XYZ file of C-alpha atoms in Angstrom:
332
model
C -52.687 -15.012 -6.112
C -50.064 -13.542 -8.425
C -50.530 -13.586 -12.673
C -48.002 -13.865 -15.028
C -49.502 -15.334 -17.862
C -48.084 -14.162 -21.266
C -45.095 -12.334 -19.304
C -41.397 -13.475 -18.728
C -40.259 -14.918 -15.064
C -37.079 -14.718 -13.673
C -35.339 -14.448 -10.403
C -34.468 -11.750 -8.486
C -31.942 -9.237 -9.291
C -29.257 -8.158 -7.109
C -27.543 -4.890 -7.064
C -23.685 -5.803 -6.297
C -23.766 -2.108 -5.266
C -25.587 -0.024 -3.666
C -25.915 3.091 -0.969
C -28.783 2.716 1.191
C -29.639 4.991 3.984
C -33.220 5.194 4.378
C -36.016 2.724 4.570
C -37.825 4.227 1.689
C -34.459 3.471 -0.333
C -34.375 0.526 0.624
C -38.173 -0.194 0.012
C -37.554 1.392 -3.436
C -34.214 -0.726 -4.678
C -36.861 -3.777 -3.940
C -39.854 -2.310 -6.035
C -36.967 -1.414 -8.629
C -36.298 -5.277 -8.863
C -33.214 -5.849 -6.444
C -33.867 -8.843 -3.916
C -30.616 -8.411 -3.084
C -27.998 -6.583 -2.383
C -24.558 -5.321 -1.629
C -23.940 -2.479 0.766
C -21.731 0.227 -1.384
C -21.319 1.602 2.986
C -22.939 4.652 4.669
C -21.713 6.884 6.725
C -23.548 5.368 10.294
C -24.298 1.860 10.102
C -27.280 2.363 8.474
C -26.699 -0.151 6.205
C -26.550 -3.096 9.697
C -30.095 -1.802 10.128
C -30.849 -2.280 6.505
C -30.287 -5.825 7.137
C -31.873 -6.265 9.717
C -34.764 -5.013 8.753
C -34.897 -7.609 5.420
C -34.337 -10.339 7.450
C -37.559 -9.028 9.345
C -39.948 -7.635 6.730
C -37.995 -9.323 3.812
C -40.865 -6.996 1.288
C -39.055 -3.687 2.914
C -35.751 -4.135 2.038
C -33.604 -6.400 -0.391
C -31.397 -9.558 1.596
C -27.672 -7.516 1.909
C -24.928 -7.595 2.784
C -23.300 -5.104 4.494
C -19.824 -3.083 4.503
C -20.527 -0.762 7.971
C -18.287 2.679 7.110
C -15.819 3.619 4.532
C -12.417 3.092 5.322
C -11.076 6.186 3.932
C -8.690 8.767 5.118
C -10.890 11.431 6.234
C -14.005 9.676 7.698
C -15.523 13.539 7.639
C -18.673 12.824 10.432
C -18.260 9.417 9.984
C -15.913 9.726 12.883
C -19.539 9.821 15.316
C -20.673 7.408 13.827
C -19.043 5.028 16.936
C -17.510 5.725 20.235
C -14.388 3.942 18.638
C -13.662 5.794 16.048
C -13.269 9.347 17.971
C -9.294 8.819 18.751
C -9.120 8.695 15.375
C -9.804 12.822 15.569
C -6.676 13.212 16.932
C -4.582 12.031 13.605
C -3.102 14.781 11.950
C -3.115 13.444 8.070
C -6.233 10.867 8.548
C -6.940 7.986 8.443
C -3.305 6.072 7.442
C -1.551 4.156 9.876
C -1.563 0.397 9.768
C -2.833 0.929 13.429
C -5.696 3.473 11.974
C -6.388 1.127 9.465
C -6.627 -1.810 11.478
C -9.671 0.538 14.002
C -11.951 1.664 10.808
C -11.603 -1.638 10.397
C -11.683 -3.481 13.561
C -15.257 -1.211 14.788
C -16.339 -2.655 11.417
C -16.358 -5.623 12.058
C -17.968 -5.743 15.468
C -20.519 -3.397 14.643
C -21.262 -7.361 12.045
C -20.280 -6.006 8.959
C -20.089 -8.877 6.297
C -17.511 -7.328 4.298
C -15.129 -3.962 3.926
C -14.949 -0.554 1.884
C -12.220 0.792 0.792
C -10.953 3.156 -2.002
C -7.613 3.500 -3.947
C -8.787 6.623 -5.571
C -10.059 10.147 -5.277
C -14.293 10.125 -5.878
C -15.479 10.541 -9.554
C -18.929 12.203 -8.859
C -16.558 15.447 -6.725
C -15.586 18.025 -8.936
C -13.109 19.133 -7.031
C -11.323 15.696 -6.204
C -9.385 14.002 -9.141
C -10.580 10.469 -9.513
C -7.014 9.461 -10.391
C -4.956 11.161 -7.796
C -4.480 7.337 -5.608
C -5.062 7.980 -1.466
C -3.994 4.852 -0.457
C -0.808 2.649 -1.753
C 0.020 -1.002 -1.506
C 1.046 -1.866 1.610
C -1.872 0.547 3.261
C -4.333 -1.924 1.527
C -2.396 -4.854 2.023
C -2.881 -3.848 6.080
C -6.956 -3.430 5.412
C -7.425 -6.330 3.381
C -5.257 -8.774 6.224
C -7.117 -6.249 9.008
C -10.676 -7.595 7.365
C -8.920 -11.325 6.473
C -8.706 -11.749 9.887
C -12.582 -11.419 10.746
C -12.989 -13.367 7.467
C -14.273 -10.773 5.439
C -13.367 -9.272 2.010
C -12.669 -5.599 0.814
C -14.387 -4.090 -2.571
C -12.346 -1.021 -3.261
C -13.704 2.103 -5.291
C -10.740 2.066 -7.714
C -10.363 4.489 -10.835
C -6.426 5.056 -12.435
C -4.651 2.018 -13.803
C -1.484 1.693 -11.193
C -4.633 2.382 -8.941
C -6.261 -0.343 -9.572
C -3.258 -2.902 -9.932
C -1.970 -2.419 -6.511
C -5.968 -2.910 -4.898
C -5.734 -6.510 -6.882
C -2.407 -7.546 -5.999
C -3.177 -6.182 -2.488
C -5.996 -8.922 -1.995
C -8.987 -7.588 -2.352
C -12.150 -9.638 -3.577
C -14.034 -6.725 -5.730
C -12.988 -3.725 -7.902
C -15.647 -1.089 -8.101
C -15.715 1.483 -11.430
C -12.334 0.613 -12.293
C -12.666 2.946 -15.126
C -8.769 2.713 -16.676
C -8.267 -0.079 -15.371
C -5.664 -2.083 -17.736
C -4.804 -5.422 -19.314
C -2.057 -6.076 -16.594
C -4.471 -5.958 -14.035
C -7.018 -7.876 -15.408
C -4.980 -11.145 -16.253
C -4.073 -10.372 -12.663
C -7.911 -10.537 -11.738
C -8.826 -13.138 -13.417
C -5.986 -15.303 -11.769
C -6.791 -14.145 -8.622
C -10.694 -14.337 -8.891
C -11.477 -10.684 -8.422
C -14.554 -9.235 -9.162
C -15.445 -6.346 -11.102
C -18.265 -4.215 -10.596
C -18.003 -1.389 -13.278
C -21.588 0.725 -12.132
C -22.043 1.774 -14.965
C -24.778 3.349 -14.390
C -23.195 5.603 -11.836
C -20.688 6.433 -14.243
C -22.984 6.781 -17.445
C -25.174 9.568 -14.651
C -22.131 11.671 -14.360
C -22.650 12.938 -18.225
C -26.173 14.089 -17.130
C -24.849 16.471 -14.508
C -25.484 19.471 -14.851
C -21.605 20.130 -13.230
C -19.347 20.726 -16.692
C -16.789 18.918 -14.453
C -18.654 15.946 -13.882
C -20.680 16.259 -17.254
C -17.183 16.005 -18.947
C -16.285 13.452 -16.734
C -18.932 11.066 -17.514
C -18.655 11.284 -21.085
C -15.623 10.763 -21.034
C -14.971 7.785 -18.436
C -18.115 5.758 -20.181
C -17.080 4.773 -22.841
C -13.597 4.172 -21.762
C -15.193 1.789 -18.973
C -17.684 0.234 -21.140
C -13.904 -1.299 -23.577
C -13.030 -2.246 -19.772
C -15.992 -4.298 -19.301
C -15.993 -6.186 -22.702
C -12.392 -7.117 -21.998
C -12.865 -8.204 -18.165
C -15.598 -9.878 -19.921
C -13.531 -11.544 -22.887
C -10.460 -12.163 -20.388
C -12.630 -14.093 -18.048
C -13.310 -11.902 -15.105
C -16.005 -12.700 -13.363
C -18.118 -9.643 -13.803
C -21.139 -8.082 -11.351
C -23.830 -5.227 -11.549
C -24.295 -2.602 -9.389
C -25.977 0.464 -9.272
C -23.654 3.027 -6.962
C -27.679 4.804 -6.515
C -26.855 7.309 -3.494
C -27.898 10.392 -2.598
C -31.957 8.737 -1.556
C -32.236 8.268 -5.492
C -32.467 4.754 -6.013
C -31.376 3.508 -9.863
C -32.984 0.003 -11.108
C -30.638 -2.880 -11.245
C -31.522 -3.976 -14.896
C -30.138 -0.482 -15.769
C -27.325 -1.935 -15.583
C -28.255 -4.907 -17.512
C -28.694 -2.600 -20.120
C -25.581 -1.102 -20.034
C -23.941 -4.059 -19.284
C -25.364 -5.277 -22.799
C -24.883 -2.116 -24.440
C -21.259 -2.931 -23.911
C -20.874 -5.903 -25.807
C -21.641 -8.367 -23.455
C -24.561 -11.084 -24.937
C -27.739 -10.510 -23.417
C -27.413 -13.412 -21.474
C -24.606 -12.930 -19.986
C -25.222 -9.490 -18.571
C -27.838 -10.759 -17.391
C -26.037 -13.673 -15.781
C -23.774 -10.036 -14.080
C -27.244 -9.319 -11.699
C -28.504 -13.026 -11.013
C -25.773 -15.969 -10.740
C -22.628 -13.497 -10.982
C -23.217 -11.459 -8.832
C -25.075 -13.985 -6.359
C -21.418 -15.479 -5.813
C -19.990 -12.533 -5.056
C -22.276 -11.465 -2.229
C -21.554 -16.191 -1.254
C -25.723 -16.175 -1.944
C -24.771 -18.836 -4.842
C -26.537 -21.430 -3.020
C -30.031 -19.311 -2.493
C -30.230 -16.846 -4.769
C -30.048 -15.840 -8.214
C -32.209 -18.788 -9.660
C -35.768 -19.995 -9.692
C -34.688 -23.763 -8.314
C -36.301 -26.206 -5.547
C -34.589 -24.420 -2.199
C -33.491 -21.242 -3.218
C -34.795 -18.409 -0.992
C -38.896 -17.130 -3.312
C -37.285 -13.813 -5.213
C -39.068 -13.633 -8.605
C -39.235 -10.495 -10.966
C -42.019 -10.859 -14.114
C -41.199 -8.473 -16.481
C -43.645 -7.999 -19.688
C -41.334 -8.325 -22.839
C -37.782 -11.236 -22.782
C -35.096 -10.018 -20.928
C -32.817 -11.254 -23.664
C -34.190 -9.532 -26.478
C -34.768 -6.620 -24.846
C -32.698 -5.948 -21.487
C -35.143 -3.058 -20.958
C -37.422 -4.527 -19.684
C -36.158 -5.481 -16.378
C -35.893 -1.697 -15.400
C -39.764 -1.722 -15.480
C -41.173 -4.858 -13.444
C -44.574 -6.203 -13.785
C -44.232 -7.654 -10.007
C -42.016 -8.287 -7.693
C -41.437 -11.336 -5.202
C -39.648 -10.922 -1.802
C -38.787 -14.237 -0.419
C -42.231 -15.100 -1.180
C -44.480 -11.942 -0.791
C -45.528 -9.710 -3.829
C -44.455 -6.038 -3.416
C -45.332 -4.904 -6.337
C -48.055 -5.737 -8.992
C -48.404 -3.696 -11.590
C -52.289 -1.823 -12.483
C -53.515 -3.918 -15.379
């Protein structure tokens, strides 16, 4: 029996951008409050396996939308994820041609991916890369989107620069990830198209704590810019979704992303919705996830304080219930 007297009860939270590579990471995500999630890709289709784990043993993994492998110019060891990717090793310039881009998307769809992940800019979390450098142009992004749509899937796109963001949005992506330097022109376009914004404030804030001076400076510089972009997006009516971009074995509580959304200027209730109803709609789960209502999934978060007065309580769940299974009980 779940004892929640004197506590606050709310729906399980949704992490709309997370990398789950192991069963331990999947369970940790649930314990920290993410009862549903969307993968930001894995190297060897581990997220598809995690999705199946969640179906067989709900208490061990979030209900998951899997992205399969990253559609990126340099696949690296991901070439070994499926024999159908091996021919791409012969490409001198990497995965850039329409044929190569379609192949990676088609392999993902054949393996059962629920969505497709690509990038328009280099990574912020690698000191030898420049996140403002664009790696795919509008035509290439459009080819990825078209290939995904043929399989009935949407695209989430790693992005930083304003031009990159605009190219990605006008190419037809479903959601913009990170997007630190997204501009007002692109935000208006996102509002018009219904494109979601998953800013992953948690990941950018984490850079500021890096021992690498390049990454630390990047985090300190990017975070206030991204917070302003989040507030501008909210004020314009762009749909926002909470995502931690957790990876590498460390799972951040998605409640921390809600805290950062609130710190960016969103009212507490609107910040909470980015990890409940808003994120659930992005994942196509809004008929079963994100609310406590008859007919919805039995996902519940119990916290020790009012999350509208102090969103920080979301980072420390007292109890988590996933599909009716209690997976965490705080010691009395």
